[in-house]
């Protein structure tokens, strides 16, 4: 599959910015999506200067219908076809908290971005790609899709949705030559200064942190290899393999202890 143009959501920071950089390095033209225009312009200018690729910027809030409409219109534009959609923008679990203590609005926003936007953008993309019998969608899920995550219940459930949705759409679209892939990273360094400060005090062991560039390399390799659900890095594949061998009840007990809230 020849990639000429890719849409990357959440491209102004973190893993999305690394996707944009890797694609631009390979000569792929880009449409960058996020809410903050000035950050997007900064990334776009850097990529144009460094790699000489065409870069468009779409400032849009994907948790709102109007923002989603801007991006689905671009994906449906048959005069400027999109070969790859990277659905990367995603709300994190926010401040870790019990479901009972989460503000209802925050839960709505998480579902709107992680589920509604991903579904609507995927629909627009595969509908145009089916006509051309070519194209791909790469959905960024998380290892949280496979595990209970106390204090991140809605986040983990949205990521389980992403992997399930991706597998089924893959089955629907394969006959039309359209690839649909879910990538499920573990803890990944976003590469910003605030995070570097936070990581020094993080209780997570250092070996659990992945580099965003490595996650992106793995994701693009999974796409090229025709994999459908991919977990970047041998260490997370090993951990998930071990988790699958445990009785689910034991796994739940382990996670209850790991993420226990102070009483
Ligand atoms: N980092 C990890 O440890 C990790 C692990 C597993 C999975 N993931 C997944 O990987 C993806 C990227 O995560 P990340 O850690 O790289 O995130 P991040 O550093 O927080 O960056 C998020 C990006 O999404 C954009 N964004 C946020 N809300 C948006 C909205 N409503 N509409 C449009 N754009 C929006 C942000 O820009 P604006 O704020 O300007 O909109 C930014 O460009 C997410 O789907 C996340 O769930 C991350």
PDB file of C-alpha atoms and ligand atoms in Angstrom:
ATOM      1  CA  UNK A   1       0.000   0.000   0.000  1.00  0.00           C
ATOM      2  CA  UNK A   2       1.403   3.396  -0.964  1.00  0.00           C
ATOM      3  CA  UNK A   3       0.866   6.065   1.669  1.00  0.00           C
ATOM      4  CA  UNK A   4       0.585   9.570   0.249  1.00  0.00           C
ATOM      5  CA  UNK A   5      -1.602  11.301   2.849  1.00  0.00           C
ATOM      6  CA  UNK A   6      -2.331  10.461   6.477  1.00  0.00           C
ATOM      7  CA  UNK A   7      -4.658  12.087   9.012  1.00  0.00           C
ATOM      8  CA  UNK A   8      -3.244  11.918  12.552  1.00  0.00           C
ATOM      9  CA  UNK A   9      -5.452  12.937  15.473  1.00  0.00           C
ATOM     10  CA  UNK A  10      -3.863  14.188  18.676  1.00  0.00           C
ATOM     11  CA  UNK A  11      -0.814  15.112  16.579  1.00  0.00           C
ATOM     12  CA  UNK A  12       0.344  18.111  18.623  1.00  0.00           C
ATOM     13  CA  UNK A  13       1.908  16.102  21.455  1.00  0.00           C
ATOM     14  CA  UNK A  14       2.881  12.696  22.787  1.00  0.00           C
ATOM     15  CA  UNK A  15       2.452   9.556  20.688  1.00  0.00           C
ATOM     16  CA  UNK A  16       0.499  11.418  17.975  1.00  0.00           C
ATOM     17  CA  UNK A  17       3.369  13.846  17.408  1.00  0.00           C
ATOM     18  CA  UNK A  18       5.717  10.848  17.063  1.00  0.00           C
ATOM     19  CA  UNK A  19       3.341   9.287  14.481  1.00  0.00           C
ATOM     20  CA  UNK A  20       3.389  12.548  12.512  1.00  0.00           C
ATOM     21  CA  UNK A  21       7.201  12.720  12.655  1.00  0.00           C
ATOM     22  CA  UNK A  22       7.668   9.077  11.537  1.00  0.00           C
ATOM     23  CA  UNK A  23       5.208   9.418   8.657  1.00  0.00           C
ATOM     24  CA  UNK A  24       6.692  12.733   7.487  1.00  0.00           C
ATOM     25  CA  UNK A  25      10.171  11.172   7.570  1.00  0.00           C
ATOM     26  CA  UNK A  26       8.832   8.576   5.106  1.00  0.00           C
ATOM     27  CA  UNK A  27       7.555  11.337   2.797  1.00  0.00           C
ATOM     28  CA  UNK A  28       3.870  10.992   3.741  1.00  0.00           C
ATOM     29  CA  UNK A  29       1.801  14.214   3.530  1.00  0.00           C
ATOM     30  CA  UNK A  30      -0.138  14.969   6.696  1.00  0.00           C
ATOM     31  CA  UNK A  31      -3.348  16.377   8.087  1.00  0.00           C
ATOM     32  CA  UNK A  32      -2.739  17.125  11.762  1.00  0.00           C
ATOM     33  CA  UNK A  33      -5.696  17.300  14.175  1.00  0.00           C
ATOM     34  CA  UNK A  34      -5.925  18.538  17.790  1.00  0.00           C
ATOM     35  CA  UNK A  35      -7.674  21.349  19.669  1.00  0.00           C
ATOM     36  CA  UNK A  36      -4.802  23.842  20.067  1.00  0.00           C
ATOM     37  CA  UNK A  37      -4.014  25.424  16.719  1.00  0.00           C
ATOM     38  CA  UNK A  38      -0.737  27.057  17.784  1.00  0.00           C
ATOM     39  CA  UNK A  39       0.785  23.763  18.910  1.00  0.00           C
ATOM     40  CA  UNK A  40      -0.316  22.097  15.670  1.00  0.00           C
ATOM     41  CA  UNK A  41       1.210  24.925  13.605  1.00  0.00           C
ATOM     42  CA  UNK A  42       4.487  24.531  15.472  1.00  0.00           C
ATOM     43  CA  UNK A  43       4.628  20.787  14.685  1.00  0.00           C
ATOM     44  CA  UNK A  44       3.503  21.397  11.077  1.00  0.00           C
ATOM     45  CA  UNK A  45       6.226  24.013  10.461  1.00  0.00           C
ATOM     46  CA  UNK A  46       8.894  21.744  11.885  1.00  0.00           C
ATOM     47  CA  UNK A  47       7.834  18.814   9.676  1.00  0.00           C
ATOM     48  CA  UNK A  48       7.586  20.972   6.530  1.00  0.00           C
ATOM     49  CA  UNK A  49      11.086  22.386   7.167  1.00  0.00           C
ATOM     50  CA  UNK A  50      12.668  19.080   8.099  1.00  0.00           C
ATOM     51  CA  UNK A  51      11.093  16.726   5.528  1.00  0.00           C
ATOM     52  CA  UNK A  52       9.602  18.988   2.820  1.00  0.00           C
ATOM     53  CA  UNK A  53       6.198  17.297   3.063  1.00  0.00           C
ATOM     54  CA  UNK A  54       2.776  18.911   2.624  1.00  0.00           C
ATOM     55  CA  UNK A  55       1.140  19.441   6.035  1.00  0.00           C
ATOM     56  CA  UNK A  56      -2.408  20.677   6.709  1.00  0.00           C
ATOM     57  CA  UNK A  57      -3.646  21.679  10.141  1.00  0.00           C
ATOM     58  CA  UNK A  58      -7.199  21.104  11.384  1.00  0.00           C
ATOM     59  CA  UNK A  59      -7.954  22.539  14.826  1.00  0.00           C
ATOM     60  CA  UNK A  60     -10.962  20.581  16.091  1.00  0.00           C
ATOM     61  CA  UNK A  61     -12.348  19.347  19.395  1.00  0.00           C
ATOM     62  CA  UNK A  62     -13.210  15.727  18.669  1.00  0.00           C
ATOM     63  CA  UNK A  63     -15.324  15.414  21.796  1.00  0.00           C
ATOM     64  CA  UNK A  64     -17.814  17.832  20.131  1.00  0.00           C
ATOM     65  CA  UNK A  65     -20.041  17.035  17.115  1.00  0.00           C
ATOM     66  CA  UNK A  66     -18.879  20.198  15.272  1.00  0.00           C
ATOM     67  CA  UNK A  67     -15.204  19.225  15.642  1.00  0.00           C
ATOM     68  CA  UNK A  68     -15.887  15.687  14.441  1.00  0.00           C
ATOM     69  CA  UNK A  69     -17.771  17.065  11.416  1.00  0.00           C
ATOM     70  CA  UNK A  70     -14.707  19.070  10.307  1.00  0.00           C
ATOM     71  CA  UNK A  71     -12.515  15.958  10.321  1.00  0.00           C
ATOM     72  CA  UNK A  72     -15.060  13.554   8.788  1.00  0.00           C
ATOM     73  CA  UNK A  73     -15.570  16.085   5.946  1.00  0.00           C
ATOM     74  CA  UNK A  74     -11.809  16.061   5.275  1.00  0.00           C
ATOM     75  CA  UNK A  75     -11.756  12.226   5.350  1.00  0.00           C
ATOM     76  CA  UNK A  76     -14.634  12.110   2.836  1.00  0.00           C
ATOM     77  CA  UNK A  77     -13.062  14.606   0.387  1.00  0.00           C
ATOM     78  CA  UNK A  78     -12.605  12.494  -2.747  1.00  0.00           C
ATOM     79  CA  UNK A  79     -10.498  15.228  -4.429  1.00  0.00           C
ATOM     80  CA  UNK A  80      -7.862  14.876  -1.682  1.00  0.00           C
ATOM     81  CA  UNK A  81      -7.966  11.209  -0.656  1.00  0.00           C
ATOM     82  CA  UNK A  82      -6.593  10.014   2.673  1.00  0.00           C
ATOM     83  CA  UNK A  83      -4.668   6.702   2.655  1.00  0.00           C
ATOM     84  CA  UNK A  84      -4.194   6.329   6.407  1.00  0.00           C
ATOM     85  CA  UNK A  85      -6.190   7.518   9.414  1.00  0.00           C
ATOM     86  CA  UNK A  86      -4.410   7.313  12.779  1.00  0.00           C
ATOM     87  CA  UNK A  87      -7.052   7.588  15.506  1.00  0.00           C
ATOM     88  CA  UNK A  88      -4.620   8.508  18.259  1.00  0.00           C
ATOM     89  CA  UNK A  89      -6.321  11.319  20.230  1.00  0.00           C
ATOM     90  CA  UNK A  90      -7.604   9.881  23.465  1.00  0.00           C
ATOM     91  CA  UNK A  91      -8.517  11.118  26.894  1.00  0.00           C
ATOM     92  CA  UNK A  92      -6.501   9.513  29.662  1.00  0.00           C
ATOM     93  CA  UNK A  93      -8.076   8.285  32.846  1.00  0.00           C
ATOM     94  CA  UNK A  94      -7.687  11.836  34.216  1.00  0.00           C
ATOM     95  CA  UNK A  95      -6.851  11.993  37.892  1.00  0.00           C
ATOM     96  CA  UNK A  96      -6.963   8.330  38.996  1.00  0.00           C
ATOM     97  CA  UNK A  97     -10.176   7.994  40.929  1.00  0.00           C
ATOM     98  CA  UNK A  98     -12.936   5.578  41.807  1.00  0.00           C
ATOM     99  CA  UNK A  99     -15.842   5.640  39.369  1.00  0.00           C
ATOM    100  CA  UNK A 100     -18.054   6.753  42.261  1.00  0.00           C
ATOM    101  CA  UNK A 101     -15.903   9.883  42.673  1.00  0.00           C
ATOM    102  CA  UNK A 102     -15.449  10.835  39.008  1.00  0.00           C
ATOM    103  CA  UNK A 103     -17.240  13.978  37.779  1.00  0.00           C
ATOM    104  CA  UNK A 104     -19.990  12.803  35.357  1.00  0.00           C
ATOM    105  CA  UNK A 105     -18.940  15.374  32.707  1.00  0.00           C
ATOM    106  CA  UNK A 106     -15.409  13.999  32.628  1.00  0.00           C
ATOM    107  CA  UNK A 107     -16.781  10.503  31.937  1.00  0.00           C
ATOM    108  CA  UNK A 108     -18.954  11.844  29.076  1.00  0.00           C
ATOM    109  CA  UNK A 109     -15.966  13.643  27.528  1.00  0.00           C
ATOM    110  CA  UNK A 110     -13.806  10.521  27.749  1.00  0.00           C
ATOM    111  CA  UNK A 111     -16.441   8.410  25.992  1.00  0.00           C
ATOM    112  CA  UNK A 112     -17.071  11.121  23.371  1.00  0.00           C
ATOM    113  CA  UNK A 113     -13.376  11.252  22.420  1.00  0.00           C
ATOM    114  CA  UNK A 114     -12.248   7.641  22.917  1.00  0.00           C
ATOM    115  CA  UNK A 115     -15.380   5.998  21.488  1.00  0.00           C
ATOM    116  CA  UNK A 116     -17.734   8.323  19.563  1.00  0.00           C
ATOM    117  CA  UNK A 117     -15.028  10.249  17.703  1.00  0.00           C
ATOM    118  CA  UNK A 118     -13.050   7.092  16.903  1.00  0.00           C
ATOM    119  CA  UNK A 119     -16.170   5.372  15.518  1.00  0.00           C
ATOM    120  CA  UNK A 120     -17.308   8.366  13.427  1.00  0.00           C
ATOM    121  CA  UNK A 121     -13.843   9.038  11.989  1.00  0.00           C
ATOM    122  CA  UNK A 122     -13.307   5.350  11.215  1.00  0.00           C
ATOM    123  CA  UNK A 123     -16.707   5.192   9.483  1.00  0.00           C
ATOM    124  CA  UNK A 124     -15.914   8.215   7.307  1.00  0.00           C
ATOM    125  CA  UNK A 125     -12.441   6.870   6.448  1.00  0.00           C
ATOM    126  CA  UNK A 126     -13.404   3.287   5.558  1.00  0.00           C
ATOM    127  CA  UNK A 127     -16.379   4.448   3.548  1.00  0.00           C
ATOM    128  CA  UNK A 128     -14.085   6.512   1.270  1.00  0.00           C
ATOM    129  CA  UNK A 129     -11.369   3.800   1.265  1.00  0.00           C
ATOM    130  CA  UNK A 130     -13.847   1.073   0.251  1.00  0.00           C
ATOM    131  CA  UNK A 131     -14.588   3.034  -2.939  1.00  0.00           C
ATOM    132  CA  UNK A 132     -10.882   3.146  -3.782  1.00  0.00           C
ATOM    133  CA  UNK A 133     -10.259  -0.463  -2.636  1.00  0.00           C
ATOM    134  CA  UNK A 134      -7.300   0.780  -0.614  1.00  0.00           C
ATOM    135  CA  UNK A 135      -6.399   2.446   2.669  1.00  0.00           C
ATOM    136  CA  UNK A 136      -5.850   1.800   6.361  1.00  0.00           C
ATOM    137  CA  UNK A 137      -7.031   2.868   9.801  1.00  0.00           C
ATOM    138  CA  UNK A 138      -4.782   2.570  12.831  1.00  0.00           C
ATOM    139  CA  UNK A 139      -6.617   2.837  16.161  1.00  0.00           C
ATOM    140  CA  UNK A 140      -4.595   3.523  19.314  1.00  0.00           C
ATOM    141  CA  UNK A 141      -6.010   1.458  22.196  1.00  0.00           C
ATOM    142  CA  UNK A 142      -4.009   0.423  25.298  1.00  0.00           C
ATOM    143  CA  UNK A 143      -2.990  -2.671  27.256  1.00  0.00           C
ATOM    144  CA  UNK A 144      -5.720  -1.431  29.616  1.00  0.00           C
ATOM    145  CA  UNK A 145      -8.106  -3.000  27.063  1.00  0.00           C
ATOM    146  CA  UNK A 146      -7.216  -6.454  28.403  1.00  0.00           C
ATOM    147  CA  UNK A 147      -7.029  -5.826  32.154  1.00  0.00           C
ATOM    148  CA  UNK A 148      -9.197  -4.518  34.977  1.00  0.00           C
ATOM    149  CA  UNK A 149      -8.079  -1.000  35.866  1.00  0.00           C
ATOM    150  CA  UNK A 150      -9.434   0.167  39.206  1.00  0.00           C
ATOM    151  CA  UNK A 151      -9.451   3.997  39.259  1.00  0.00           C
ATOM    152  CA  UNK A 152      -9.619   4.027  35.464  1.00  0.00           C
ATOM    153  CA  UNK A 153     -12.761   2.010  34.781  1.00  0.00           C
ATOM    154  CA  UNK A 154     -14.158   4.105  31.936  1.00  0.00           C
ATOM    155  CA  UNK A 155     -10.758   4.602  30.281  1.00  0.00           C
ATOM    156  CA  UNK A 156     -10.037   0.837  30.272  1.00  0.00           C
ATOM    157  CA  UNK A 157     -13.543   0.029  29.007  1.00  0.00           C
ATOM    158  CA  UNK A 158     -13.235   2.542  26.135  1.00  0.00           C
ATOM    159  CA  UNK A 159      -9.961   0.892  25.108  1.00  0.00           C
ATOM    160  CA  UNK A 160     -11.595  -2.583  25.236  1.00  0.00           C
ATOM    161  CA  UNK A 161     -14.252  -1.091  22.954  1.00  0.00           C
ATOM    162  CA  UNK A 162     -11.537   0.096  20.545  1.00  0.00           C
ATOM    163  CA  UNK A 163      -9.962  -3.374  20.194  1.00  0.00           C
ATOM    164  CA  UNK A 164     -13.334  -5.124  19.791  1.00  0.00           C
ATOM    165  CA  UNK A 165     -14.582  -2.523  17.286  1.00  0.00           C
ATOM    166  CA  UNK A 166     -11.317  -2.701  15.318  1.00  0.00           C
ATOM    167  CA  UNK A 167     -11.407  -6.496  15.002  1.00  0.00           C
ATOM    168  CA  UNK A 168     -14.944  -6.460  13.643  1.00  0.00           C
ATOM    169  CA  UNK A 169     -14.366  -3.583  11.216  1.00  0.00           C
ATOM    170  CA  UNK A 170     -11.225  -5.417  10.056  1.00  0.00           C
ATOM    171  CA  UNK A 171     -13.429  -8.449   9.236  1.00  0.00           C
ATOM    172  CA  UNK A 172     -15.864  -6.217   7.336  1.00  0.00           C
ATOM    173  CA  UNK A 173     -13.252  -4.303   5.336  1.00  0.00           C
ATOM    174  CA  UNK A 174     -10.615  -6.920   4.448  1.00  0.00           C
ATOM    175  CA  UNK A 175     -12.625  -7.960   1.375  1.00  0.00           C
ATOM    176  CA  UNK A 176     -12.276  -4.370   0.074  1.00  0.00           C
ATOM    177  CA  UNK A 177      -8.508  -4.215   0.581  1.00  0.00           C
ATOM    178  CA  UNK A 178      -8.804  -1.841   3.563  1.00  0.00           C
ATOM    179  CA  UNK A 179      -6.693  -2.573   6.667  1.00  0.00           C
ATOM    180  CA  UNK A 180      -7.870  -1.799  10.195  1.00  0.00           C
ATOM    181  CA  UNK A 181      -5.424  -2.239  13.091  1.00  0.00           C
ATOM    182  CA  UNK A 182      -5.556  -1.673  16.854  1.00  0.00           C
ATOM    183  CA  UNK A 183      -2.308  -0.890  18.670  1.00  0.00           C
ATOM    184  CA  UNK A 184      -2.263  -1.420  22.433  1.00  0.00           C
ATOM    185  CA  UNK A 185       0.699   0.284  24.124  1.00  0.00           C
ATOM    186  CA  UNK A 186       1.610   0.074  27.790  1.00  0.00           C
ATOM    187  CA  UNK A 187       2.926   3.093  29.741  1.00  0.00           C
ATOM    188  CA  UNK A 188       4.520   5.346  27.136  1.00  0.00           C
ATOM    189  CA  UNK A 189       6.657   8.446  27.672  1.00  0.00           C
ATOM    190  CA  UNK A 190       4.962  11.422  26.040  1.00  0.00           C
ATOM    191  CA  UNK A 191       8.219  13.293  25.826  1.00  0.00           C
ATOM    192  CA  UNK A 192       7.131  16.538  27.505  1.00  0.00           C
ATOM    193  CA  UNK A 193       8.774  18.373  30.390  1.00  0.00           C
ATOM    194  CA  UNK A 194       5.823  17.994  32.792  1.00  0.00           C
ATOM    195  CA  UNK A 195       5.947  14.245  32.351  1.00  0.00           C
ATOM    196  CA  UNK A 196       9.689  14.045  32.930  1.00  0.00           C
ATOM    197  CA  UNK A 197       9.061  15.687  36.321  1.00  0.00           C
ATOM    198  CA  UNK A 198       6.129  13.348  37.067  1.00  0.00           C
ATOM    199  CA  UNK A 199       8.043  10.232  36.090  1.00  0.00           C
ATOM    200  CA  UNK A 200      10.724  10.822  38.684  1.00  0.00           C
ATOM    201  CA  UNK A 201       8.051  10.345  41.334  1.00  0.00           C
ATOM    202  CA  UNK A 202       6.117   7.644  39.426  1.00  0.00           C
ATOM    203  CA  UNK A 203       5.595   4.385  41.366  1.00  0.00           C
ATOM    204  CA  UNK A 204       5.847   2.439  38.055  1.00  0.00           C
ATOM    205  CA  UNK A 205       9.144   0.565  37.591  1.00  0.00           C
ATOM    206  CA  UNK A 206      11.312   2.087  34.849  1.00  0.00           C
ATOM    207  CA  UNK A 207      11.210  -1.065  32.675  1.00  0.00           C
ATOM    208  CA  UNK A 208       7.456  -0.604  32.183  1.00  0.00           C
ATOM    209  CA  UNK A 209       7.959   2.721  30.346  1.00  0.00           C
ATOM    210  CA  UNK A 210       8.127   2.623  26.557  1.00  0.00           C
ATOM    211  CA  UNK A 211       9.521   5.309  24.228  1.00  0.00           C
ATOM    212  CA  UNK A 212       6.893   6.844  22.000  1.00  0.00           C
ATOM    213  CA  UNK A 213       9.132   6.440  18.933  1.00  0.00           C
ATOM    214  CA  UNK A 214       9.380   2.677  19.605  1.00  0.00           C
ATOM    215  CA  UNK A 215       5.582   2.429  19.997  1.00  0.00           C
ATOM    216  CA  UNK A 216       5.104   4.175  16.657  1.00  0.00           C
ATOM    217  CA  UNK A 217       7.688   1.945  14.934  1.00  0.00           C
ATOM    218  CA  UNK A 218       5.886  -1.123  16.274  1.00  0.00           C
ATOM    219  CA  UNK A 219       2.488   0.231  15.187  1.00  0.00           C
ATOM    220  CA  UNK A 220       3.614   0.971  11.623  1.00  0.00           C
ATOM    221  CA  UNK A 221       5.303  -2.443  11.427  1.00  0.00           C
ATOM    222  CA  UNK A 222       2.040  -4.089  12.575  1.00  0.00           C
ATOM    223  CA  UNK A 223       0.188  -2.208   9.845  1.00  0.00           C
ATOM    224  CA  UNK A 224       2.702  -3.279   7.186  1.00  0.00           C
ATOM    225  CA  UNK A 225       2.589  -6.896   8.398  1.00  0.00           C
ATOM    226  CA  UNK A 226      -1.228  -6.987   8.303  1.00  0.00           C
ATOM    227  CA  UNK A 227      -1.612  -7.641  12.036  1.00  0.00           C
ATOM    228  CA  UNK A 228      -4.993  -6.729  13.533  1.00  0.00           C
ATOM    229  CA  UNK A 229      -4.414  -6.267  17.273  1.00  0.00           C
ATOM    230  CA  UNK A 230      -0.832  -5.489  18.186  1.00  0.00           C
ATOM    231  CA  UNK A 231       0.890  -4.985  21.547  1.00  0.00           C
ATOM    232  CA  UNK A 232       4.160  -3.030  21.202  1.00  0.00           C
ATOM    233  CA  UNK A 233       7.273  -4.459  22.895  1.00  0.00           C
ATOM    234  CA  UNK A 234       8.232  -7.984  23.911  1.00  0.00           C
ATOM    235  CA  UNK A 235       8.021  -7.077  27.610  1.00  0.00           C
ATOM    236  CA  UNK A 236       4.309  -6.167  27.414  1.00  0.00           C
ATOM    237  CA  UNK A 237       3.524  -9.189  25.210  1.00  0.00           C
ATOM    238  CA  UNK A 238       5.175 -11.351  27.877  1.00  0.00           C
ATOM    239  CA  UNK A 239       3.303  -9.659  30.732  1.00  0.00           C
ATOM    240  CA  UNK A 240      -0.045 -10.007  28.953  1.00  0.00           C
ATOM    241  CA  UNK A 241       0.727 -13.640  28.091  1.00  0.00           C
ATOM    242  CA  UNK A 242       1.430 -14.324  31.767  1.00  0.00           C
ATOM    243  CA  UNK A 243      -1.750 -12.461  32.806  1.00  0.00           C
ATOM    244  CA  UNK A 244      -3.789 -14.668  30.446  1.00  0.00           C
ATOM    245  CA  UNK A 245      -2.456 -17.807  32.189  1.00  0.00           C
ATOM    246  CA  UNK A 246      -3.691 -16.601  35.590  1.00  0.00           C
ATOM    247  CA  UNK A 247      -7.242 -17.331  36.693  1.00  0.00           C
ATOM    248  CA  UNK A 248      -9.213 -14.117  36.100  1.00  0.00           C
ATOM    249  CA  UNK A 249     -10.187 -14.004  39.764  1.00  0.00           C
ATOM    250  CA  UNK A 250      -6.517 -13.960  40.845  1.00  0.00           C
ATOM    251  CA  UNK A 251      -5.817 -11.233  38.296  1.00  0.00           C
ATOM    252  CA  UNK A 252      -8.655  -9.093  39.667  1.00  0.00           C
ATOM    253  CA  UNK A 253      -7.410  -9.525  43.235  1.00  0.00           C
ATOM    254  CA  UNK A 254      -3.901  -8.489  42.151  1.00  0.00           C
ATOM    255  CA  UNK A 255      -5.167  -5.331  40.474  1.00  0.00           C
ATOM    256  CA  UNK A 256      -7.383  -4.504  43.463  1.00  0.00           C
ATOM    257  CA  UNK A 257      -4.279  -4.494  45.659  1.00  0.00           C
ATOM    258  CA  UNK A 258      -2.098  -2.667  43.147  1.00  0.00           C
ATOM    259  CA  UNK A 259      -4.534   0.208  42.640  1.00  0.00           C
ATOM    260  CA  UNK A 260      -6.199   0.209  46.064  1.00  0.00           C
ATOM    261  CA  UNK A 261      -7.546   3.686  46.932  1.00  0.00           C
ATOM    262  CA  UNK A 262      -6.620   5.164  50.305  1.00  0.00           C
ATOM    263  CA  UNK A 263      -9.578   4.649  52.654  1.00  0.00           C
TER     264      UNK A 263
HETATM  265  N1  LIG B   1       0.961   7.675  27.114  1.00  0.00           N
HETATM  266  C1  LIG B   1       0.611   6.466  27.539  1.00  0.00           C
HETATM  267  O1  LIG B   1       1.131   5.927  28.544  1.00  0.00           O
HETATM  268  C2  LIG B   1      -0.436   5.676  26.781  1.00  0.00           C
HETATM  269  C3  LIG B   1      -0.548   4.299  27.020  1.00  0.00           C
HETATM  270  C4  LIG B   1      -1.480   3.560  26.319  1.00  0.00           C
HETATM  271  C5  LIG B   1      -2.295   4.180  25.389  1.00  0.00           C
HETATM  272  N2  LIG B   1      -2.180   5.506  25.176  1.00  0.00           N
HETATM  273  C6  LIG B   1      -3.084   6.139  24.189  1.00  0.00           C
HETATM  274  O2  LIG B   1      -2.301   6.796  23.211  1.00  0.00           O
HETATM  275  C7  LIG B   1      -3.001   7.921  22.712  1.00  0.00           C
HETATM  276  C8  LIG B   1      -2.123   9.160  22.837  1.00  0.00           C
HETATM  277  O3  LIG B   1      -1.784   9.314  24.204  1.00  0.00           O
HETATM  278  P1  LIG B   1      -0.680  10.359  24.686  1.00  0.00           P
HETATM  279  O4  LIG B   1      -0.257   9.904  26.041  1.00  0.00           O
HETATM  280  O5  LIG B   1       0.336  10.553  23.628  1.00  0.00           O
HETATM  281  O6  LIG B   1      -1.579  11.685  24.861  1.00  0.00           O
HETATM  282  P2  LIG B   1      -1.141  13.194  25.145  1.00  0.00           P
HETATM  283  O7  LIG B   1       0.329  13.342  25.261  1.00  0.00           O
HETATM  284  O8  LIG B   1      -2.003  13.647  26.275  1.00  0.00           O
HETATM  285  O9  LIG B   1      -1.613  13.934  23.811  1.00  0.00           O
HETATM  286  C9  LIG B   1      -2.959  13.955  23.485  1.00  0.00           C
HETATM  287  C10 LIG B   1      -3.138  14.572  22.100  1.00  0.00           C
HETATM  288  O10 LIG B   1      -4.535  14.535  21.783  1.00  0.00           O
HETATM  289  C11 LIG B   1      -5.019  15.872  21.580  1.00  0.00           C
HETATM  290  N3  LIG B   1      -6.381  15.915  22.118  1.00  0.00           N
HETATM  291  C12 LIG B   1      -6.756  15.746  23.401  1.00  0.00           C
HETATM  292  N4  LIG B   1      -8.098  15.907  23.521  1.00  0.00           N
HETATM  293  C13 LIG B   1      -8.560  16.173  22.271  1.00  0.00           C
HETATM  294  C14 LIG B   1      -9.840  16.470  21.741  1.00  0.00           C
HETATM  295  N5  LIG B   1     -10.929  16.527  22.530  1.00  0.00           N
HETATM  296  N6  LIG B   1      -9.965  16.705  20.417  1.00  0.00           N
HETATM  297  C15 LIG B   1      -8.873  16.685  19.608  1.00  0.00           C
HETATM  298  N7  LIG B   1      -7.630  16.403  20.052  1.00  0.00           N
HETATM  299  C16 LIG B   1      -7.473  16.174  21.367  1.00  0.00           C
HETATM  300  C17 LIG B   1      -4.029  16.767  22.338  1.00  0.00           C
HETATM  301  O11 LIG B   1      -3.951  18.083  21.843  1.00  0.00           O
HETATM  302  P3  LIG B   1      -4.930  19.268  22.368  1.00  0.00           P
HETATM  303  O12 LIG B   1      -4.879  19.208  23.862  1.00  0.00           O
HETATM  304  O13 LIG B   1      -4.392  20.527  21.781  1.00  0.00           O
HETATM  305  O14 LIG B   1      -6.279  18.915  21.814  1.00  0.00           O
HETATM  306  C18 LIG B   1      -2.715  16.033  22.044  1.00  0.00           C
HETATM  307  O15 LIG B   1      -2.283  16.333  20.741  1.00  0.00           O
HETATM  308  C19 LIG B   1      -4.308   8.006  23.512  1.00  0.00           C
HETATM  309  O16 LIG B   1      -5.338   7.388  22.791  1.00  0.00           O
HETATM  310  C20 LIG B   1      -3.987   7.215  24.775  1.00  0.00           C
HETATM  311  O17 LIG B   1      -5.131   6.667  25.388  1.00  0.00           O
HETATM  312  C21 LIG B   1      -1.273   6.293  25.847  1.00  0.00           C
END
